[in-house]
Short mmCIF file of C-alpha atoms in Angstrom, two decimals:
data_model
loop_
_atom_site.label_atom_id
_atom_site.label_comp_id
_atom_site.label_asym_id
_atom_site.label_seq_id
_atom_site.Cartn_x
_atom_site.Cartn_y
_atom_site.Cartn_z
CA UNK A 1 63.98 -37.86 -45.93
CA UNK A 2 66.87 -38.91 -43.68
CA UNK A 3 67.81 -42.53 -44.18
CA UNK A 4 68.78 -43.78 -40.73
CA UNK A 5 70.05 -47.03 -42.17
CA UNK A 6 72.73 -45.12 -44.07
CA UNK A 7 73.81 -43.12 -41.02
CA UNK A 8 73.78 -45.98 -38.50
CA UNK A 9 75.42 -48.93 -40.13
CA UNK A 10 75.15 -52.32 -38.44
CA UNK A 11 78.88 -52.39 -37.74
CA UNK A 12 78.66 -48.99 -36.04
CA UNK A 13 75.90 -50.24 -33.76
CA UNK A 14 77.89 -53.36 -32.84
CA UNK A 15 81.05 -51.34 -32.11
CA UNK A 16 79.02 -48.89 -30.01
CA UNK A 17 77.42 -51.74 -28.04
CA UNK A 18 80.84 -53.31 -27.39
CA UNK A 19 82.19 -49.93 -26.26
CA UNK A 20 79.22 -49.40 -23.93
CA UNK A 21 79.74 -52.89 -22.51
CA UNK A 22 83.41 -52.26 -21.79
CA UNK A 23 82.73 -48.84 -20.25
CA UNK A 24 80.08 -50.40 -17.96
CA UNK A 25 82.46 -53.23 -17.15
CA UNK A 26 85.28 -50.83 -16.26
CA UNK A 27 82.96 -48.92 -13.93
CA UNK A 28 81.82 -52.18 -12.30
CA UNK A 29 85.44 -53.32 -11.96
CA UNK A 30 86.56 -50.06 -10.32
CA UNK A 31 83.55 -50.31 -8.00
CA UNK A 32 84.45 -53.93 -7.12
CA UNK A 33 88.02 -52.90 -6.29
CA UNK A 34 86.74 -50.15 -3.99
CA UNK A 35 84.22 -52.47 -2.33
CA UNK A 36 86.59 -55.38 -1.77
CA UNK A 37 89.48 -54.57 0.52
CA UNK A 38 92.81 -55.46 -1.05
CA UNK A 39 94.34 -58.25 1.00
CA UNK A 40 97.56 -56.83 2.36
CA UNK A 41 100.33 -59.33 2.79
CA UNK A 42 102.93 -58.71 5.45
CA UNK A 43 106.11 -60.70 4.93
CA UNK A 44 108.28 -61.74 7.85
CA UNK A 45 111.50 -63.68 8.18
CA UNK A 46 111.93 -66.73 10.37
CA UNK A 47 112.79 -65.98 14.02
CA UNK A 48 111.06 -62.60 13.70
CA UNK A 49 108.47 -61.61 16.30
CA UNK A 50 105.04 -61.64 14.72
CA UNK A 51 102.01 -60.18 16.46
CA UNK A 52 98.82 -61.88 15.48
CA UNK A 53 95.37 -61.99 17.08
CA UNK A 54 96.57 -61.05 20.57
CA UNK A 55 99.57 -63.41 20.51
CA UNK A 56 103.27 -62.96 19.87
CA UNK A 57 104.65 -65.69 17.65
CA UNK A 58 108.16 -66.66 16.74
CA UNK A 59 108.55 -69.23 13.98
CA UNK A 60 111.98 -70.81 13.78
CA UNK A 61 113.50 -71.81 10.47
CA UNK A 62 111.99 -75.05 9.15
CA UNK A 63 113.83 -78.14 8.10
CA UNK A 64 112.67 -80.55 5.44
CA UNK A 65 113.02 -84.30 5.97
CA UNK A 66 112.40 -87.38 3.90
CA UNK A 67 110.21 -90.20 5.30
CA UNK A 68 113.25 -92.29 6.23
CA UNK A 69 114.89 -89.35 8.01
CA UNK A 70 111.74 -88.55 9.97
CA UNK A 71 111.29 -92.21 10.96
CA UNK A 72 114.88 -92.35 12.19
CA UNK A 73 114.63 -89.00 13.97
CA UNK A 74 111.52 -89.85 15.97
CA UNK A 75 111.89 -93.64 16.04
CA UNK A 76 108.43 -94.20 14.56
CA UNK A 77 107.14 -96.47 11.82
CA UNK A 78 104.96 -95.50 8.86
CA UNK A 79 101.84 -96.41 10.85
CA UNK A 80 102.43 -93.41 13.07
CA UNK A 81 102.47 -90.94 10.20
CA UNK A 82 99.30 -89.24 9.01
CA UNK A 83 100.89 -88.88 5.59
CA UNK A 84 100.95 -92.64 5.14
CA UNK A 85 97.73 -93.53 6.89
CA UNK A 86 96.03 -91.30 4.33
CA UNK A 87 98.00 -92.62 1.36
CA UNK A 88 98.00 -96.24 2.64
CA UNK A 89 101.20 -97.70 3.98
CA UNK A 90 102.07 -99.77 0.92
CA UNK A 91 101.54 -96.77 -1.29
CA UNK A 92 104.09 -96.06 -4.00
CA UNK A 93 103.85 -92.38 -3.15
CA UNK A 94 106.49 -90.55 -1.22
CA UNK A 95 106.19 -87.84 1.41
CA UNK A 96 108.38 -85.04 2.70
CA UNK A 97 108.07 -83.48 6.12
CA UNK A 98 108.66 -79.99 7.40
CA UNK A 99 109.30 -79.32 11.05
CA UNK A 100 108.95 -75.81 12.42
CA UNK A 101 109.38 -74.83 16.05
CA UNK A 102 106.73 -72.35 17.11
CA UNK A 103 106.87 -70.12 20.19
CA UNK A 104 103.64 -68.44 21.16
CA UNK A 105 102.92 -65.93 23.93
CA UNK A 106 99.56 -64.45 24.79
CA UNK A 107 99.86 -60.70 25.17
CA UNK A 108 96.28 -59.51 25.09
CA UNK A 109 92.96 -60.12 26.83
CA UNK A 110 91.09 -60.24 23.55
CA UNK A 111 92.41 -62.93 21.26
CA UNK A 112 91.69 -64.40 17.87
CA UNK A 113 93.82 -67.54 17.56
CA UNK A 114 94.38 -69.07 14.14
CA UNK A 115 92.41 -72.24 13.42
CA UNK A 116 95.52 -73.90 12.02
CA UNK A 117 98.90 -73.01 10.58
CA UNK A 118 98.94 -73.07 6.81
CA UNK A 119 102.26 -74.15 5.36
CA UNK A 120 102.45 -73.39 1.70
CA UNK A 121 104.51 -72.10 -1.12
CA UNK A 122 103.47 -70.80 -4.51
CA UNK A 123 102.49 -74.22 -5.85
CA UNK A 124 102.15 -76.57 -2.92
CA UNK A 125 100.11 -76.77 0.25
CA UNK A 126 101.39 -78.83 3.15
CA UNK A 127 99.00 -80.79 5.31
CA UNK A 128 99.34 -80.95 9.09
CA UNK A 129 101.05 -84.15 10.26
CA UNK A 130 98.71 -84.47 13.22
CA UNK A 131 99.78 -87.83 14.60
CA UNK A 132 103.48 -86.98 14.75
CA UNK A 133 102.83 -83.46 16.06
CA UNK A 134 100.69 -84.91 18.88
CA UNK A 135 103.29 -87.60 19.67
CA UNK A 136 106.00 -85.00 20.09
CA UNK A 137 104.23 -82.33 22.07
CA UNK A 138 106.33 -81.24 25.06
CA UNK A 139 105.05 -82.17 28.53
CA UNK A 140 104.41 -78.54 29.50
CA UNK A 141 102.56 -77.86 26.25
CA UNK A 142 99.42 -75.80 26.49
CA UNK A 143 97.00 -75.20 23.68
CA UNK A 144 97.21 -71.69 22.27
CA UNK A 145 93.53 -71.10 23.05
CA UNK A 146 94.08 -72.09 26.71
CA UNK A 147 96.96 -69.68 27.33
CA UNK A 148 96.44 -66.91 29.86
CA UNK A 149 97.88 -63.44 29.43
CA UNK A 150 101.67 -63.60 29.82
CA UNK A 151 101.84 -67.39 29.42
CA UNK A 152 103.76 -68.94 26.59
CA UNK A 153 104.13 -72.29 24.91
CA UNK A 154 106.49 -73.95 22.45
CA UNK A 155 105.99 -76.93 20.19
CA UNK A 156 107.15 -78.45 16.93
CA UNK A 157 104.55 -78.11 14.19
CA UNK A 158 105.03 -80.86 11.64
CA UNK A 159 103.58 -80.71 8.16
CA UNK A 160 103.85 -83.07 5.21
CA UNK A 161 103.64 -82.95 1.47
CA UNK A 162 103.07 -86.03 -0.63
CA UNK A 163 103.96 -86.39 -4.26
CA UNK A 164 100.67 -87.83 -5.51
CA UNK A 165 99.53 -84.40 -6.66
CA UNK A 166 102.83 -82.72 -7.47
CA UNK A 167 104.70 -82.42 -10.72
CA UNK A 168 107.78 -84.68 -10.80
CA UNK A 169 110.25 -81.85 -11.50
CA UNK A 170 108.74 -79.68 -8.79
CA UNK A 171 108.97 -82.58 -6.35
CA UNK A 172 112.70 -83.02 -7.10
CA UNK A 173 113.52 -79.40 -6.32
CA UNK A 174 111.06 -79.01 -3.46
CA UNK A 175 113.90 -78.58 -0.94
CA UNK A 176 114.95 -75.41 -2.77
CA UNK A 177 111.47 -73.90 -2.82
CA UNK A 178 110.48 -71.08 -0.49
CA UNK A 179 107.83 -72.04 2.04
CA UNK A 180 105.71 -69.77 4.16
CA UNK A 181 103.58 -70.17 7.20
CA UNK A 182 100.47 -68.19 6.57
CA UNK A 183 98.39 -66.49 9.23
CA UNK A 184 95.17 -65.05 7.89
CA UNK A 185 92.89 -62.45 9.36
CA UNK A 186 89.64 -64.30 8.86
CA UNK A 187 87.55 -61.49 10.31
CA UNK A 188 87.71 -59.38 7.22
CA UNK A 189 90.49 -61.07 5.26
CA UNK A 190 92.15 -57.69 5.04
CA UNK A 191 95.64 -58.82 5.77
CA UNK A 192 97.75 -61.89 5.87
CA UNK A 193 101.03 -62.56 7.61
CA UNK A 194 103.47 -64.70 5.71
CA UNK A 195 106.48 -65.97 7.55
CA UNK A 196 109.26 -67.25 5.36
CA UNK A 197 110.31 -70.41 7.16
CA UNK A 198 112.21 -72.27 4.46
CA UNK A 199 114.71 -70.91 1.91
CA UNK B 1 90.26 -66.19 -51.93
CA UNK B 2 90.17 -63.52 -49.25
CA UNK B 3 87.10 -62.01 -50.83
CA UNK B 4 85.10 -65.22 -50.65
CA UNK B 5 86.24 -65.88 -47.07
CA UNK B 6 85.09 -62.36 -46.17
CA UNK B 7 81.76 -62.95 -47.84
CA UNK B 8 81.27 -66.30 -46.08
CA UNK B 9 82.25 -64.84 -42.72
CA UNK B 10 79.82 -61.99 -43.23
CA UNK B 11 77.07 -64.47 -44.00
CA UNK B 12 78.02 -66.53 -40.94
CA UNK B 13 78.15 -63.66 -38.45
CA UNK B 14 75.01 -62.03 -39.85
CA UNK B 15 72.95 -65.16 -39.45
CA UNK B 16 70.21 -65.39 -36.84
CA UNK B 17 71.95 -68.55 -35.59
CA UNK B 18 74.89 -66.48 -34.30
CA UNK B 19 72.57 -64.39 -32.16
CA UNK B 20 70.75 -67.50 -30.93
CA UNK B 21 74.07 -69.20 -30.11
CA UNK B 22 75.30 -66.22 -28.18
CA UNK B 23 72.01 -66.05 -26.30
CA UNK B 24 72.26 -69.75 -25.34
CA UNK B 25 75.91 -69.25 -24.31
CA UNK B 26 75.06 -66.19 -22.22
CA UNK B 27 72.13 -68.04 -20.63
CA UNK B 28 74.47 -70.89 -19.57
CA UNK B 29 77.03 -68.46 -18.15
CA UNK B 30 74.28 -66.33 -16.61
CA UNK B 31 72.80 -69.36 -14.84
CA UNK B 32 76.20 -70.38 -13.50
CA UNK B 33 76.87 -66.90 -12.16
CA UNK B 34 73.35 -66.61 -10.76
CA UNK B 35 73.96 -69.81 -8.75
CA UNK B 36 77.33 -68.48 -7.59
CA UNK B 37 75.96 -65.11 -6.53
CA UNK B 38 73.04 -66.70 -4.66
CA UNK B 39 75.59 -68.97 -2.98
CA UNK B 40 77.62 -65.90 -1.95
CA UNK B 41 74.52 -64.24 -0.52
CA UNK B 42 73.68 -67.44 1.37
CA UNK B 43 77.25 -67.63 2.75
CA UNK B 44 77.12 -64.00 3.90
CA UNK B 45 73.87 -64.74 5.73
CA UNK B 46 75.38 -67.87 7.25
CA UNK B 47 78.45 -66.01 8.50
CA UNK B 48 76.29 -63.24 9.91
CA UNK B 49 74.02 -65.69 11.74
CA UNK B 50 76.67 -68.17 12.93
CA UNK B 51 79.53 -65.74 13.47
CA UNK B 52 81.90 -68.35 12.04
CA UNK B 53 84.29 -66.18 10.09
CA UNK B 54 86.44 -69.08 8.89
CA UNK B 55 84.17 -69.23 5.82
CA UNK B 56 85.82 -66.03 4.69
CA UNK B 57 88.99 -67.84 3.74
CA UNK B 58 87.34 -69.04 0.55
CA UNK B 59 86.92 -65.48 -0.60
CA UNK B 60 90.62 -64.97 -1.10
CA UNK B 61 91.97 -66.03 -4.41
CA UNK B 62 92.06 -65.21 -8.07
CA UNK B 63 89.60 -65.25 -10.94
CA UNK B 64 90.32 -68.91 -11.76
CA UNK B 65 88.29 -69.78 -8.64
CA UNK B 66 85.11 -68.80 -10.44
CA UNK B 67 86.02 -69.07 -14.06
CA UNK B 68 84.36 -71.93 -15.91
CA UNK B 69 87.70 -73.54 -16.78
CA UNK B 70 88.51 -74.15 -13.12
CA UNK B 71 85.25 -73.91 -11.20
CA UNK B 72 83.51 -77.15 -10.28
CA UNK B 73 79.74 -77.11 -9.87
CA UNK B 74 76.83 -78.70 -11.77
CA UNK B 75 75.74 -75.20 -12.83
CA UNK B 76 78.76 -74.88 -15.11
CA UNK B 77 77.95 -78.09 -16.98
CA UNK B 78 75.22 -76.49 -19.11
CA UNK B 79 77.75 -74.77 -21.34
CA UNK B 80 79.35 -78.16 -21.99
CA UNK B 81 75.98 -79.77 -22.67
CA UNK B 82 74.94 -77.12 -25.17
CA UNK B 83 78.32 -76.42 -26.72
CA UNK B 84 77.52 -78.70 -29.65
CA UNK B 85 74.38 -76.69 -30.42
CA UNK B 86 76.03 -73.33 -29.76
CA UNK B 87 78.86 -73.87 -32.24
CA UNK B 88 76.76 -75.44 -34.99
CA UNK B 89 73.87 -72.96 -34.96
CA UNK B 90 75.55 -70.00 -36.64
CA UNK B 91 76.83 -71.58 -39.82
CA UNK B 92 76.98 -75.35 -39.43
CA UNK B 93 74.12 -76.04 -41.83
CA UNK B 94 75.16 -73.38 -44.36
CA UNK B 95 76.78 -75.83 -46.78
CA UNK B 96 73.67 -78.00 -46.77
CA UNK B 97 71.52 -74.89 -47.33
CA UNK B 98 73.76 -73.66 -50.15
CA UNK B 99 73.38 -77.00 -51.90
CA UNK B 100 69.68 -77.29 -51.24
CA UNK B 101 68.83 -73.77 -52.39
CA UNK B 102 71.21 -73.92 -55.33
CA UNK B 103 73.35 -71.03 -54.08
CA UNK B 104 76.41 -73.22 -54.54
CA UNK B 105 75.79 -73.21 -58.31
CA UNK B 106 75.83 -69.43 -58.40
CA UNK B 107 79.03 -69.25 -56.37
CA UNK B 108 80.90 -72.05 -58.14
CA UNK B 109 80.25 -70.58 -61.56
CA UNK B 110 82.08 -67.45 -60.41
CA UNK B 111 84.90 -68.83 -58.24
CA UNK B 112 86.91 -72.00 -58.10
CA UNK B 113 85.07 -74.67 -56.14
CA UNK B 114 88.08 -75.56 -54.00
CA UNK B 115 88.32 -71.89 -52.98
CA UNK B 116 84.66 -71.91 -52.02
CA UNK B 117 85.11 -75.10 -49.97
CA UNK B 118 88.16 -73.68 -48.19
CA UNK B 119 86.29 -70.46 -47.46
CA UNK B 120 83.28 -72.42 -46.23
CA UNK B 121 85.40 -74.50 -43.86
CA UNK B 122 87.24 -71.40 -42.59
CA UNK B 123 84.02 -69.48 -42.00
CA UNK B 124 82.30 -72.38 -40.20
CA UNK B 125 85.42 -72.88 -38.09
CA UNK B 126 85.77 -69.19 -37.22
CA UNK B 127 82.09 -68.57 -36.46
CA UNK B 128 81.90 -71.76 -34.35
CA UNK B 129 85.08 -70.85 -32.49
CA UNK B 130 83.93 -67.29 -31.89
CA UNK B 131 80.53 -68.19 -30.45
CA UNK B 132 82.22 -70.80 -28.24
CA UNK B 133 84.81 -68.40 -26.91
CA UNK B 134 82.66 -65.29 -26.26
CA UNK B 135 80.64 -66.75 -23.31
CA UNK B 136 83.86 -68.09 -21.79
CA UNK B 137 85.47 -64.66 -22.13
CA UNK B 138 82.42 -62.98 -20.57
CA UNK B 139 82.60 -65.48 -17.71
CA UNK B 140 86.26 -64.52 -17.21
CA UNK B 141 85.26 -60.87 -16.94
CA UNK B 142 82.49 -61.68 -14.44
CA UNK B 143 84.90 -63.83 -12.40
CA UNK B 144 87.36 -60.96 -12.39
CA UNK B 145 84.68 -58.76 -10.82
CA UNK B 146 84.34 -61.24 -7.96
CA UNK B 147 88.11 -61.38 -7.46
CA UNK B 148 89.40 -57.97 -8.51
CA UNK B 149 92.79 -58.60 -6.90
CA UNK B 150 94.70 -61.59 -8.17
CA UNK B 151 95.66 -62.90 -4.84
CA UNK B 152 97.88 -65.93 -5.08
CA UNK B 153 96.82 -68.15 -2.26
CA UNK B 154 96.37 -71.64 -3.56
CA UNK B 155 94.69 -73.11 -0.50
CA UNK B 156 91.00 -73.49 -1.21
CA UNK B 157 91.49 -72.86 -4.92
CA UNK B 158 91.61 -75.13 -7.96
CA UNK B 159 95.22 -74.22 -8.72
CA UNK B 160 98.14 -76.31 -7.53
CA UNK B 161 101.49 -77.62 -8.72
CA UNK B 162 100.14 -80.94 -10.01
CA UNK B 163 101.26 -80.48 -13.59
CA UNK B 164 103.60 -78.18 -15.49
CA UNK B 165 100.59 -76.54 -17.11
CA UNK B 166 99.10 -75.72 -13.69
CA UNK B 167 102.46 -74.32 -12.59
CA UNK B 168 102.45 -72.20 -15.74
CA UNK B 169 98.93 -70.94 -14.91
CA UNK B 170 100.03 -69.91 -11.42
CA UNK B 171 103.09 -68.10 -12.80
CA UNK B 172 101.44 -66.46 -15.83
CA UNK B 173 97.71 -66.17 -15.15
CA UNK B 174 96.72 -63.91 -17.99
CA UNK B 175 98.83 -65.60 -20.65
CA UNK B 176 97.28 -68.90 -19.56
CA UNK B 177 93.81 -67.33 -19.70
CA UNK B 178 94.50 -66.21 -23.26
CA UNK B 179 95.74 -69.70 -24.15
CA UNK B 180 92.53 -71.14 -22.71
CA UNK B 181 90.49 -68.85 -24.93
CA UNK B 182 92.56 -70.04 -27.92
CA UNK B 183 91.87 -73.63 -26.88
CA UNK B 184 88.12 -73.01 -26.65
CA UNK B 185 88.21 -71.24 -30.00
CA UNK B 186 89.92 -74.14 -31.74
CA UNK B 187 87.69 -76.71 -30.08
CA UNK B 188 84.56 -74.70 -30.92
CA UNK B 189 85.69 -74.43 -34.53
CA UNK B 190 86.47 -78.13 -34.69
CA UNK B 191 83.10 -79.07 -33.24
CA UNK B 192 81.32 -76.78 -35.70
CA UNK B 193 83.22 -78.30 -38.61
CA UNK B 194 81.73 -81.69 -37.69
CA UNK B 195 78.47 -80.30 -39.14
CA UNK B 196 80.26 -79.74 -42.42
CA UNK B 197 81.63 -83.27 -42.41
CA UNK B 198 78.16 -84.65 -41.69
CA UNK B 199 76.66 -82.58 -44.50
CA UNK B 200 78.84 -84.58 -46.91
CA UNK B 201 76.77 -87.69 -46.25
CA UNK B 202 73.58 -86.55 -44.57
CA UNK B 203 70.64 -84.95 -46.28
CA UNK B 204 68.67 -83.89 -43.25
CA UNK B 205 68.92 -80.51 -41.56
CA UNK B 206 68.40 -81.91 -38.06
CA UNK B 207 71.07 -84.57 -38.49
CA UNK B 208 73.57 -81.94 -39.59
CA UNK B 209 72.60 -79.46 -36.91
CA UNK B 210 72.45 -81.88 -34.01
CA UNK B 211 75.41 -84.18 -34.69
CA UNK B 212 77.94 -81.92 -32.86
CA UNK B 213 75.53 -81.81 -29.91
CA UNK B 214 75.28 -85.60 -29.70
CA UNK B 215 79.02 -86.02 -30.24
CA UNK B 216 79.67 -83.56 -27.42
CA UNK B 217 77.25 -85.44 -25.15
CA UNK B 218 78.91 -88.70 -26.10
CA UNK B 219 82.37 -87.29 -25.35
CA UNK B 220 81.00 -85.95 -22.09
CA UNK B 221 79.78 -89.28 -20.75
CA UNK B 222 82.21 -91.70 -22.33
CA UNK B 223 85.24 -90.91 -20.07
CA UNK B 224 83.53 -92.77 -17.22
CA UNK B 225 84.20 -96.00 -19.16
CA UNK B 226 87.91 -95.28 -19.54
CA UNK B 227 90.70 -95.35 -16.97
CA UNK B 228 91.25 -91.95 -15.33
CA UNK B 229 94.62 -91.43 -17.04
CA UNK B 230 92.87 -91.21 -20.44
CA UNK B 231 90.37 -88.59 -19.28
CA UNK B 232 92.62 -85.78 -20.42
CA UNK B 233 91.78 -86.68 -24.03
CA UNK B 234 88.11 -85.75 -23.53
CA UNK B 235 86.72 -82.21 -23.85
CA UNK B 236 85.34 -81.84 -20.34
CA UNK B 237 88.88 -82.30 -19.05
CA UNK B 238 91.03 -80.69 -21.68
CA UNK B 239 88.86 -77.57 -21.92
CA UNK B 240 89.48 -77.06 -18.24
CA UNK B 241 92.61 -76.68 -16.17
CA UNK B 242 93.05 -80.43 -15.66
CA UNK B 243 94.95 -81.10 -18.83
CA UNK B 244 98.32 -80.78 -20.46
CA UNK B 245 97.94 -77.87 -22.80
CA UNK B 246 100.48 -78.60 -25.52
CA UNK B 247 99.41 -82.20 -26.37
CA UNK B 248 95.79 -81.05 -26.37
CA UNK B 249 96.35 -78.16 -28.73
CA UNK B 250 98.44 -80.36 -31.04
CA UNK B 251 95.67 -82.95 -31.05
CA UNK B 252 93.05 -80.32 -31.86
CA UNK B 253 95.11 -78.71 -34.62
CA UNK B 254 95.82 -82.10 -36.22
CA UNK B 255 92.11 -82.98 -36.03
CA UNK B 256 91.20 -79.62 -37.60
CA UNK B 257 93.63 -80.17 -40.48
CA UNK B 258 92.32 -83.72 -40.95
CA UNK B 259 88.70 -82.49 -41.01
CA UNK B 260 89.65 -79.79 -43.49
CA UNK B 261 91.39 -82.25 -45.81
CA UNK B 262 88.57 -84.80 -45.61
CA UNK B 263 85.91 -82.17 -46.29
CA UNK B 264 87.64 -80.38 -49.17
CA UNK B 265 88.90 -83.55 -50.87
CA UNK B 266 85.57 -85.35 -50.80
CA UNK B 267 83.45 -82.36 -51.78
CA UNK B 268 85.83 -81.19 -54.51
CA UNK B 269 85.13 -84.36 -56.51
CA UNK B 270 81.36 -83.94 -56.38
CA UNK B 271 79.59 -82.25 -59.23
CA UNK B 272 77.51 -79.23 -58.28
CA UNK B 273 75.87 -78.34 -61.59
#
């Protein structure tokens, strides 16, 4: 009589099960890659014309400022900065600011404007400095959503980074880091435009 | 020495406890992923009904977004709750059983007792570590299915440049994932070896089996009574991305060596016959 126990050892069964698992997993993984569109990232340089959602954008090169520099530049106190109203004015934390001039022109009837402009690099996300951006909007500024075909607008988008959640060494060399403005295609998240605005 | 370690490991991995541990681990991971998948289905419905496509932005990212070491949701807590049971089930009570059933007499008449104790510690450590790490590894694979492309876009993800370890994770995702598995393995082994330490003094199977579970629960709730800066010394934090890896691993290795020395030195002096 055939002794199945001798032919199929326990270790053989375990190895076979592991192999079956990994084969099934590989099939599932290949299927997932086919199902999920790979997000394509288009890289652009600063001052390059970028078409996005029915608009033509030009992002000028950004400049990074310290709190003192930004207060001197715009003649404002810490109270007028979102960065410090969030952190509290007496906070021991420090903030750095990035200013980017954005030109936007509507070129299409059908538009899909971005909700906001994401400033980020590999490790850090910048938050929008709303109070200062609003304070410094030009008189002829029009919201991107309100633009008619052929109309254009220009403004300085200000973002800040605070050091409460950043490694000390990274904070010291933040000026040398590459920063991008990121425009995402939310409709199907199939592509993303990254404009290199700093370094 | 190698022979007895092999024998002990074989006993450990062949035990019914290993299968039970793996089942509990898979159940915890399965529940977490079930919650996540139902959340995904709910989000898809929401986007379809509302037409608000901005929800899609959360779908970009990498596998850390869903992996248990970085994902934050009550559903992932079950693995932490049961980790003490998971690691101790396979072989935690084996030393107590060996003594109780008299197997230790048979072994120690054939091999040196210190060799047996070393092999016992190694096998408890390895089986505990293995059953702790397998569910985490399976969760990594499942997370990878949800994010098949490692898209580095840190907005909306758990990764950021807060510490050097997090920067390392962003730069070397897979090496960091491997290091996390090593961390879970060592912690699992260490937690399992608590059973061995308890079996030195305790003479009750439930005490030995459940001590790692209660210690884990204790370590889970106690950080709330400490200042936040000390949280990184507690498992819920150091088993996840919010830690500094090197001090943690040093702490765990030192604790493992200390446990090993305490166990072998105390038990070596006891008479078995």
